[in-house]
JSON list of C-alpha atoms in Angstrom, two decimals:
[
{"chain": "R", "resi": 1243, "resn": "UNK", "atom": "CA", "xyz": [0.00, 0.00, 0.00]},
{"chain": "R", "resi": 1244, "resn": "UNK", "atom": "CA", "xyz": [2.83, 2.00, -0.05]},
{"chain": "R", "resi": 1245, "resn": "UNK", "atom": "CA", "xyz": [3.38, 2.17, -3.85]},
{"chain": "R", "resi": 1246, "resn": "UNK", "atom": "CA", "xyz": [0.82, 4.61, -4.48]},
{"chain": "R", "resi": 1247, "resn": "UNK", "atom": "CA", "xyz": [2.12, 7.28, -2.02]},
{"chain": "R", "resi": 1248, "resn": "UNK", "atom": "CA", "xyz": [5.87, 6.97, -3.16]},
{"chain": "R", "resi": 1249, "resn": "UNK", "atom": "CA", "xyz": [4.96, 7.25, -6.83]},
{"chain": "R", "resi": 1250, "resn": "UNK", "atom": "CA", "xyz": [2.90, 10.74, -5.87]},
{"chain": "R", "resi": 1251, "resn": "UNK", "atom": "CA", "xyz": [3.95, 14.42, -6.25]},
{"chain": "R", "resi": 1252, "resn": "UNK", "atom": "CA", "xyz": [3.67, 17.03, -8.22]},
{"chain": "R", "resi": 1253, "resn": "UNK", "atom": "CA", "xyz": [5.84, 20.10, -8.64]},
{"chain": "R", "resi": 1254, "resn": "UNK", "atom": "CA", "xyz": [8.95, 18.66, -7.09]},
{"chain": "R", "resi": 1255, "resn": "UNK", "atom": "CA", "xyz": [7.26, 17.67, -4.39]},
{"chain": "R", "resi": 1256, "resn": "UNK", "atom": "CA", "xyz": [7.08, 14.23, -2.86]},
{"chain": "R", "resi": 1257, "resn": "UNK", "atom": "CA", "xyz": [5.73, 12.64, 0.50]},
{"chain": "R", "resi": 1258, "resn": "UNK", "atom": "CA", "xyz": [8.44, 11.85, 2.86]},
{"chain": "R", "resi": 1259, "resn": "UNK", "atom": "CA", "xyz": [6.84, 10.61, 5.50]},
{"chain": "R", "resi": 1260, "resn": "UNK", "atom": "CA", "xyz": [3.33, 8.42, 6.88]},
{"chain": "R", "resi": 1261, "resn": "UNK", "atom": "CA", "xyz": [1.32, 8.14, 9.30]},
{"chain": "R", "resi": 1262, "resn": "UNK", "atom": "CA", "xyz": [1.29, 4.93, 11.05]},
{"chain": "R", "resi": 1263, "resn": "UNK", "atom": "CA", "xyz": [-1.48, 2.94, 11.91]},
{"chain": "R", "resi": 1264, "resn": "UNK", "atom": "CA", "xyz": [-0.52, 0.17, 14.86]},
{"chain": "R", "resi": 1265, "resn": "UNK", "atom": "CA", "xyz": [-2.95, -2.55, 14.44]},
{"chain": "R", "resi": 1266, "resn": "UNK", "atom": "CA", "xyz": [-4.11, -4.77, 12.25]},
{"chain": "R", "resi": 1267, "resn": "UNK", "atom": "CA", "xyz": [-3.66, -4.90, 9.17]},
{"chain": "R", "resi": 1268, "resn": "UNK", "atom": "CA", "xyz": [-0.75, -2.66, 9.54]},
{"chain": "R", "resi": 1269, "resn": "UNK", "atom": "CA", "xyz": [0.98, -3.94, 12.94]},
{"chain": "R", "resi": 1270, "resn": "UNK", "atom": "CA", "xyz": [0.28, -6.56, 15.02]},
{"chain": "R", "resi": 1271, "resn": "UNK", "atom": "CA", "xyz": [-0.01, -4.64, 18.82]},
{"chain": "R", "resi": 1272, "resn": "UNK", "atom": "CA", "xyz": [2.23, -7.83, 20.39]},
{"chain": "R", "resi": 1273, "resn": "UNK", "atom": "CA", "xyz": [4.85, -7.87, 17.46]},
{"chain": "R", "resi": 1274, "resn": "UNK", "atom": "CA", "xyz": [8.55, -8.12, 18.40]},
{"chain": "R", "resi": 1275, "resn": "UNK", "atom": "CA", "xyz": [11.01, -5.90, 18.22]},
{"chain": "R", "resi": 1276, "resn": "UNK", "atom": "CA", "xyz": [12.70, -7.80, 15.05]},
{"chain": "R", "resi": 1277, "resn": "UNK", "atom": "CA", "xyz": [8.81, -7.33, 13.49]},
{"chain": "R", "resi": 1278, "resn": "UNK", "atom": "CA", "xyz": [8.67, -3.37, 13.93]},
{"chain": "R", "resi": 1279, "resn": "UNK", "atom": "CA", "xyz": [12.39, -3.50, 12.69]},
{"chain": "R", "resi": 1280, "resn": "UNK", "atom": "CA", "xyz": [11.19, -5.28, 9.35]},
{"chain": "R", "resi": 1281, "resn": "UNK", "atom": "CA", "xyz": [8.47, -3.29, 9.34]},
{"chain": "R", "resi": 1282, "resn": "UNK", "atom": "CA", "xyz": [10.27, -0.21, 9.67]},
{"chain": "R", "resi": 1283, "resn": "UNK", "atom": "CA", "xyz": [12.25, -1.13, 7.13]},
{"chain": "R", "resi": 1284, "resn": "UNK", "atom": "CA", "xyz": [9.79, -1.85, 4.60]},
{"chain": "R", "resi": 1285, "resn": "UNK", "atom": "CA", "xyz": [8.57, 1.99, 5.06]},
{"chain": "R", "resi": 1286, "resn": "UNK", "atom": "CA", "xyz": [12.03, 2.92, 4.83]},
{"chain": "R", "resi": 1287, "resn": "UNK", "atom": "CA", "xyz": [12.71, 1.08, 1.64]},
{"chain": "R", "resi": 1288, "resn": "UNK", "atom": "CA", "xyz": [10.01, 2.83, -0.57]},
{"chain": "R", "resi": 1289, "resn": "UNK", "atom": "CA", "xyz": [11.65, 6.20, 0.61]},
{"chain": "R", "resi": 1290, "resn": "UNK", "atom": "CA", "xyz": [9.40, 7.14, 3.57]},
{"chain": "R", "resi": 1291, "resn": "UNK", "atom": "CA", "xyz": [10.01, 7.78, 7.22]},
{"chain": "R", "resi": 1292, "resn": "UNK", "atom": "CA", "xyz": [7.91, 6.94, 9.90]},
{"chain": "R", "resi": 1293, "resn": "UNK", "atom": "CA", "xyz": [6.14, 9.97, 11.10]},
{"chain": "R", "resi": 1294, "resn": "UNK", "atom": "CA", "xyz": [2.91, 9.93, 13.32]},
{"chain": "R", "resi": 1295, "resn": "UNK", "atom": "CA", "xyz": [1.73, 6.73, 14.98]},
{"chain": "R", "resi": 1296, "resn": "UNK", "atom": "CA", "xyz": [-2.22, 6.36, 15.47]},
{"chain": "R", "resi": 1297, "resn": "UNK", "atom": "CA", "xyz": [-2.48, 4.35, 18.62]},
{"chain": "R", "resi": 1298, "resn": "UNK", "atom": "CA", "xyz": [-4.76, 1.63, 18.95]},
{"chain": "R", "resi": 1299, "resn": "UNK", "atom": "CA", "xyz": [-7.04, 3.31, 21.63]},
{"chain": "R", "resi": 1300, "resn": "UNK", "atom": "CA", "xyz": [-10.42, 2.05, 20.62]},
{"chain": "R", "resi": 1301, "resn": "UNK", "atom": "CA", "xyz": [-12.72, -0.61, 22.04]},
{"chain": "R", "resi": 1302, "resn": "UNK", "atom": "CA", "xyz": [-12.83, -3.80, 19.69]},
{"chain": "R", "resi": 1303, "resn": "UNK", "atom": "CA", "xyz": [-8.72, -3.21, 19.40]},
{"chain": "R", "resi": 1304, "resn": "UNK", "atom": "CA", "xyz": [-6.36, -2.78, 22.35]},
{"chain": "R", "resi": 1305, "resn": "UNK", "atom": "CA", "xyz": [-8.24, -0.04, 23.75]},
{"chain": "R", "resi": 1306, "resn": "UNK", "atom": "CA", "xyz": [-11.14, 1.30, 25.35]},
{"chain": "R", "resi": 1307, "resn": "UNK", "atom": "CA", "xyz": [-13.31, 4.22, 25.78]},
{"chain": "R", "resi": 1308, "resn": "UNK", "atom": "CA", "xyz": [-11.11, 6.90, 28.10]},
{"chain": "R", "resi": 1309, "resn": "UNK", "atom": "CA", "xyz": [-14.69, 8.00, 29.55]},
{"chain": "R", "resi": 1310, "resn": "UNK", "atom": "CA", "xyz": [-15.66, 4.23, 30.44]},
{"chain": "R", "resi": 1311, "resn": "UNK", "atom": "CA", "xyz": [-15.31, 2.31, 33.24]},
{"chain": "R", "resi": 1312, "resn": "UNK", "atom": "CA", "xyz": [-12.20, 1.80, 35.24]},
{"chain": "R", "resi": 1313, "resn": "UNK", "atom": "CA", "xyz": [-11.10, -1.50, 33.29]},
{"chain": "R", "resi": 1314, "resn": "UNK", "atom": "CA", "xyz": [-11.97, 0.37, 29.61]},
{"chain": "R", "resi": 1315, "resn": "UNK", "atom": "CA", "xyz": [-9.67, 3.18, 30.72]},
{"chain": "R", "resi": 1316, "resn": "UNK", "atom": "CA", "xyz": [-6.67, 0.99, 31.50]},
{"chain": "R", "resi": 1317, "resn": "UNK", "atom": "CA", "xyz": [-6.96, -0.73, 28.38]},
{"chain": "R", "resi": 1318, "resn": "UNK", "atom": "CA", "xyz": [-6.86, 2.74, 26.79]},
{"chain": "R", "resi": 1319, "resn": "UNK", "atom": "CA", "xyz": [-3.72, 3.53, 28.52]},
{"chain": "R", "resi": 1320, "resn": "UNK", "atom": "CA", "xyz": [-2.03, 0.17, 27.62]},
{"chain": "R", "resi": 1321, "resn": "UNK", "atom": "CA", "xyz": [-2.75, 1.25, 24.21]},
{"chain": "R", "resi": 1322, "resn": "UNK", "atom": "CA", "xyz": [-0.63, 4.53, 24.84]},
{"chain": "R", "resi": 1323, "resn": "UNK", "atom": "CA", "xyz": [1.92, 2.55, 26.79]},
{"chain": "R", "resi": 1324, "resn": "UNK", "atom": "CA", "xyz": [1.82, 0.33, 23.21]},
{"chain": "R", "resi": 1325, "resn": "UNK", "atom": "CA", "xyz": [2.07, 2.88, 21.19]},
{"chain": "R", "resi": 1326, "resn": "UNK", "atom": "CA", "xyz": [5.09, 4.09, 23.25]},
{"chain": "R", "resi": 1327, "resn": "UNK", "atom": "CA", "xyz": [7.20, 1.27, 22.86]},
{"chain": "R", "resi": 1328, "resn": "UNK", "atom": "CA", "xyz": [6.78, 1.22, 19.05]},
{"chain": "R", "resi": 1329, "resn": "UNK", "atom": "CA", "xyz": [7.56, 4.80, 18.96]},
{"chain": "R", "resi": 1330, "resn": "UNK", "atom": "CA", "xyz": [10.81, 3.65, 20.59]},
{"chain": "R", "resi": 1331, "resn": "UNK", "atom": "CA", "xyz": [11.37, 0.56, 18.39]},
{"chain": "R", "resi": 1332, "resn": "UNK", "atom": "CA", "xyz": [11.21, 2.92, 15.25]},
{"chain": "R", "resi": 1333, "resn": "UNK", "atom": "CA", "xyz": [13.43, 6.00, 16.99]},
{"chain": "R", "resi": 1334, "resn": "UNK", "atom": "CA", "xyz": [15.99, 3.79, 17.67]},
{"chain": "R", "resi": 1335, "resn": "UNK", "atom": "CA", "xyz": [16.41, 2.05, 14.56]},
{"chain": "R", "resi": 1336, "resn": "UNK", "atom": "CA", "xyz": [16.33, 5.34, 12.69]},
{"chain": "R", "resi": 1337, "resn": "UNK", "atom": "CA", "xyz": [12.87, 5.52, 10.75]},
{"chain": "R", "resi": 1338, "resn": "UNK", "atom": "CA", "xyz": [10.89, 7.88, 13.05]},
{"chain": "R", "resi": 1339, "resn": "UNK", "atom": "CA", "xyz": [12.69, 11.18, 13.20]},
{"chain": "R", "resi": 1340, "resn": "UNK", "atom": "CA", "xyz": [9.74, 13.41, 14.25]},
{"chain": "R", "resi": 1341, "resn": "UNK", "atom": "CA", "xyz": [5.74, 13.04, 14.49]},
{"chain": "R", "resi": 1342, "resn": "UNK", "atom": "CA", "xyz": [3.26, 12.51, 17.50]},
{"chain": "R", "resi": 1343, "resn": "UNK", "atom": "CA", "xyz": [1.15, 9.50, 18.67]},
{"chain": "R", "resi": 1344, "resn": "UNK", "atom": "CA", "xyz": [-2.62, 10.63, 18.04]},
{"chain": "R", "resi": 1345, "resn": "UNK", "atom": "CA", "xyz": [-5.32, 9.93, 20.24]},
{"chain": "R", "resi": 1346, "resn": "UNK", "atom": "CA", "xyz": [-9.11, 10.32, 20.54]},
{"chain": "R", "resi": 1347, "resn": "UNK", "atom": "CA", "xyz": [-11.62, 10.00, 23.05]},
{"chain": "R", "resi": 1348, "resn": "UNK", "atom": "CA", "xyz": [-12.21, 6.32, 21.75]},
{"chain": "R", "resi": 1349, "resn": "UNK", "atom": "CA", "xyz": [-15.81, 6.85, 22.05]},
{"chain": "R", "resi": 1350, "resn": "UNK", "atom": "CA", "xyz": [-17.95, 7.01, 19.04]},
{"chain": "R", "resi": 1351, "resn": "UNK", "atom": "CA", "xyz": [-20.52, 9.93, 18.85]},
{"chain": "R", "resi": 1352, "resn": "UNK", "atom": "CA", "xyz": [-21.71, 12.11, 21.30]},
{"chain": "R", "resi": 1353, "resn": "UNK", "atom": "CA", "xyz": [-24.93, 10.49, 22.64]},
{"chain": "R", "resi": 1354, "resn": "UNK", "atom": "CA", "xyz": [-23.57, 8.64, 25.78]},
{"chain": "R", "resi": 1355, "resn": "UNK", "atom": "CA", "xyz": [-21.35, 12.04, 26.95]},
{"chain": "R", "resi": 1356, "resn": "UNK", "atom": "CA", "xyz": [-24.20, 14.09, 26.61]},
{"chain": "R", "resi": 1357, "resn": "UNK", "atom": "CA", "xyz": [-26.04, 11.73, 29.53]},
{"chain": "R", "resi": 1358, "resn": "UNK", "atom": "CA", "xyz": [-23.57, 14.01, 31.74]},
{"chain": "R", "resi": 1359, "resn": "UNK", "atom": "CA", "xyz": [-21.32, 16.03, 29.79]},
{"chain": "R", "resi": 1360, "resn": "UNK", "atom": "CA", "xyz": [-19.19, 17.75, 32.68]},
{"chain": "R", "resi": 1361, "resn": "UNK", "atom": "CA", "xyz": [-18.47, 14.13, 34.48]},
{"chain": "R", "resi": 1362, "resn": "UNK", "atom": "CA", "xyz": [-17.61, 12.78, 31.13]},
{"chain": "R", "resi": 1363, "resn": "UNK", "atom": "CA", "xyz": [-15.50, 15.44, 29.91]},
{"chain": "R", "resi": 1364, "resn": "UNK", "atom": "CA", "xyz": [-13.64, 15.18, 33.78]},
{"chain": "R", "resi": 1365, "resn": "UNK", "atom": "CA", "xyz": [-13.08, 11.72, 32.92]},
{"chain": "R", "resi": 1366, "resn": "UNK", "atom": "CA", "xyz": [-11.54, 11.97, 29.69]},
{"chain": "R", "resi": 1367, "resn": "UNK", "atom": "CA", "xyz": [-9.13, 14.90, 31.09]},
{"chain": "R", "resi": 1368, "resn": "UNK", "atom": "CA", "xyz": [-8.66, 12.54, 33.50]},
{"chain": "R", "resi": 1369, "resn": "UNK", "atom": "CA", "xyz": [-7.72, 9.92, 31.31]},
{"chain": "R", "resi": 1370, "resn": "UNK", "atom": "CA", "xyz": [-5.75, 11.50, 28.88]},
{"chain": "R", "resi": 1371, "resn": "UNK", "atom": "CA", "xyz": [-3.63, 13.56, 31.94]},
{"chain": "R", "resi": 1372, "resn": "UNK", "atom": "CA", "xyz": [-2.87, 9.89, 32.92]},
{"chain": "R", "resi": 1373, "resn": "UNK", "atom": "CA", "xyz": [-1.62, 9.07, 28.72]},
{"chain": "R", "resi": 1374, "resn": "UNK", "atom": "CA", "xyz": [0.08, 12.37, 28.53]},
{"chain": "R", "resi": 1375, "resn": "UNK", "atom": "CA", "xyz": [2.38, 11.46, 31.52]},
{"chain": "R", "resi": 1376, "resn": "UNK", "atom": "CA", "xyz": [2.96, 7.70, 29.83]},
{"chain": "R", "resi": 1377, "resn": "UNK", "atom": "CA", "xyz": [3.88, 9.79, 26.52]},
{"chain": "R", "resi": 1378, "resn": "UNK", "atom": "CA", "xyz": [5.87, 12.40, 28.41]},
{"chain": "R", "resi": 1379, "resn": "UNK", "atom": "CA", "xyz": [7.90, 9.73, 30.50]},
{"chain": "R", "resi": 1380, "resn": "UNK", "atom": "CA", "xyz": [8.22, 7.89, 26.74]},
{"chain": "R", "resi": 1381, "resn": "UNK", "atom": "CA", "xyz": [9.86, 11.32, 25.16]},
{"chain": "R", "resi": 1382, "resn": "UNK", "atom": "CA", "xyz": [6.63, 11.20, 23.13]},
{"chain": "R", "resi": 1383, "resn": "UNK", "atom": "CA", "xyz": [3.97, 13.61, 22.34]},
{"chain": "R", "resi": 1384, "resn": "UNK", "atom": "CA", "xyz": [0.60, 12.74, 21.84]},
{"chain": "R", "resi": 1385, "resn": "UNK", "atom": "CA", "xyz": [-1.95, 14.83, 19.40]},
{"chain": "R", "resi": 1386, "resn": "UNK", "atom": "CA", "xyz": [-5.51, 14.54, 20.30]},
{"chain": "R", "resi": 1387, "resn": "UNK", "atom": "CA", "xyz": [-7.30, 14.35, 17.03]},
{"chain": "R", "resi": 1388, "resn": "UNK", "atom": "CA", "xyz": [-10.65, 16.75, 16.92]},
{"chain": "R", "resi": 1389, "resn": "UNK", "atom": "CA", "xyz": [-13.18, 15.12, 14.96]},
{"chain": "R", "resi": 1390, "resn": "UNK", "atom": "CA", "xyz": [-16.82, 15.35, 15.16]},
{"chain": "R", "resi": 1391, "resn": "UNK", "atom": "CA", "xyz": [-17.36, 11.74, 15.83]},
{"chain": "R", "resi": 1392, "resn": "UNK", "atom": "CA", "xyz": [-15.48, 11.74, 19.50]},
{"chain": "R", "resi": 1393, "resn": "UNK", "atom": "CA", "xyz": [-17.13, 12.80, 22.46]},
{"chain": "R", "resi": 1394, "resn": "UNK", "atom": "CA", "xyz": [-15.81, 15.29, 24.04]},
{"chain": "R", "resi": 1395, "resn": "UNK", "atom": "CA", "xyz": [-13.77, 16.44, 20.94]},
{"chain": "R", "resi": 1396, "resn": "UNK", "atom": "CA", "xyz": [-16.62, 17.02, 19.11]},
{"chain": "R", "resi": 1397, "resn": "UNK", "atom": "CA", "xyz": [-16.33, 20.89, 18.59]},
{"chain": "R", "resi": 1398, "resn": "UNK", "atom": "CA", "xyz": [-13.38, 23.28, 19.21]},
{"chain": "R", "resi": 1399, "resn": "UNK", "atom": "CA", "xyz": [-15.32, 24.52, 22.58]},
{"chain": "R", "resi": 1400, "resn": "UNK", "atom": "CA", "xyz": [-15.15, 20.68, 23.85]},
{"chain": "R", "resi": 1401, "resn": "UNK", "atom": "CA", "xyz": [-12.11, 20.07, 22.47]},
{"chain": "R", "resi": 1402, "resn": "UNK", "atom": "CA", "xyz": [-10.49, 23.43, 24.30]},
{"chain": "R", "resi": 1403, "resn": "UNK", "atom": "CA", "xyz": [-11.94, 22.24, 27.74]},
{"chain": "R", "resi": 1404, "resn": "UNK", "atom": "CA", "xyz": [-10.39, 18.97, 27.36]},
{"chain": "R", "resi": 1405, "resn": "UNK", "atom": "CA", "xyz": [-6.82, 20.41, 26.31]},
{"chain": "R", "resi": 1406, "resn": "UNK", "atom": "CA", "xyz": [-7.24, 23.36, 29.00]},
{"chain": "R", "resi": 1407, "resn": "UNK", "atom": "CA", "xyz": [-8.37, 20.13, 31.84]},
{"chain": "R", "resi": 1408, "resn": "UNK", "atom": "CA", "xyz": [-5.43, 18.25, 30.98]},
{"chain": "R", "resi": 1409, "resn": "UNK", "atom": "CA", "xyz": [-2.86, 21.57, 31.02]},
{"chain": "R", "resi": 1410, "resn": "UNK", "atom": "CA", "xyz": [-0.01, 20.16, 29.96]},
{"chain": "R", "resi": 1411, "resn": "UNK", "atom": "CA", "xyz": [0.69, 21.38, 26.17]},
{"chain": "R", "resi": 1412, "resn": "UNK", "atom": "CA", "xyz": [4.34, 19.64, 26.00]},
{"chain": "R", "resi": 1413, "resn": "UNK", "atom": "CA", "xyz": [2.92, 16.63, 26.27]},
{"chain": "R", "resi": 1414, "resn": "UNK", "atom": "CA", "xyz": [-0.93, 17.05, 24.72]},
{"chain": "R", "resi": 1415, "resn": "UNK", "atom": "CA", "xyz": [-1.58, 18.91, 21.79]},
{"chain": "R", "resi": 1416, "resn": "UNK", "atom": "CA", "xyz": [-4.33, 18.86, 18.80]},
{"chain": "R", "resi": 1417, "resn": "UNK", "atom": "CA", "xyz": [-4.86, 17.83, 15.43]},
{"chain": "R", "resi": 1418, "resn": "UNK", "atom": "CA", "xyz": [-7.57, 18.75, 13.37]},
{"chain": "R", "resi": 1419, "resn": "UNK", "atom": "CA", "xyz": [-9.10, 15.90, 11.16]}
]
């Protein structure tokens, strides 16, 4: 699948980079280190780095919701954690140079947090001040990703109180989708 994007450009221009997705079909979450490697190196091969890695946060992969119950929230973070270890796999062998791990609220439309939006939003802050910290201890960043799918990121009012809740910008930032 990587074919298409090394053949593009226009102008000069090329992609140099992509955004990684770890989980299936991309990356198995348990692969070894000599996996990632190969894997790594496959990306490398077609003249790409690694850039952004899109952790496996949601419910029905490693993850869970980070506004769910106590054991959906850990699951969440050992998706971060995860995601962490990856991110060191690839710095270390040389095909990540830069990017973020993104993140979302890992639960799908705004129905449920609208039951109690305040105590859900506290949660996810919550949450994600807990994966910030992982990321942070890591080196990483992570980049929550604003879409209007994910409760509590839903608009850029929700999305603000979330980033303000967790205030800690060095580790926590945003990306638009």
């Amino acid at each position: 699948k990587l074919e298409p994007a090394s053949a593009a450009g226009g102008d000069g221009q090329k992609f140099d980079g992509i955004e990684y997705f770890l989980f299936q079909p991309h990356t198995e979450a348990e692969a070894t280190d000599d996996e990632l490697k190969g894997s790594a190196d496959l990306v490398v091969s077609k003249g790409f780095d690694v850039g952004s890695l899109i952790a496996p946060i949601w419910p029905g992969t490693v993850g869970g919701s980070a506004m769910g119950t106590a054991e959906q929230r850990r699951k969440f973070l050992d998706a971060v954690r995860m995601a962490c270890r990856i991110a060191k796999i690839f710095n270390e062998h040389g095909a990540r140079k830069y990017g973020v791990i993104r993140i979302d609220s890992a639960e799908f439309g705004v129905e449920k947090w609208r039951e109690d939006a305040a105590a859900n939003t506290a949660q996810i802050v919550e949450t994600f001040k807990e994966a910030a910290t992982i990321a942070a201890d890591h080196g990483e960043r992570l980049a929550a990703e604003g879409e209007i799918c994910w409760a509590g990121m839903h608009s850029w009012k929700d999305m603000l109180d979330v980033l303000e809740g967790v205030g800690m910008p060095e580790a926590l930032g945003f990306q638009a989708d």
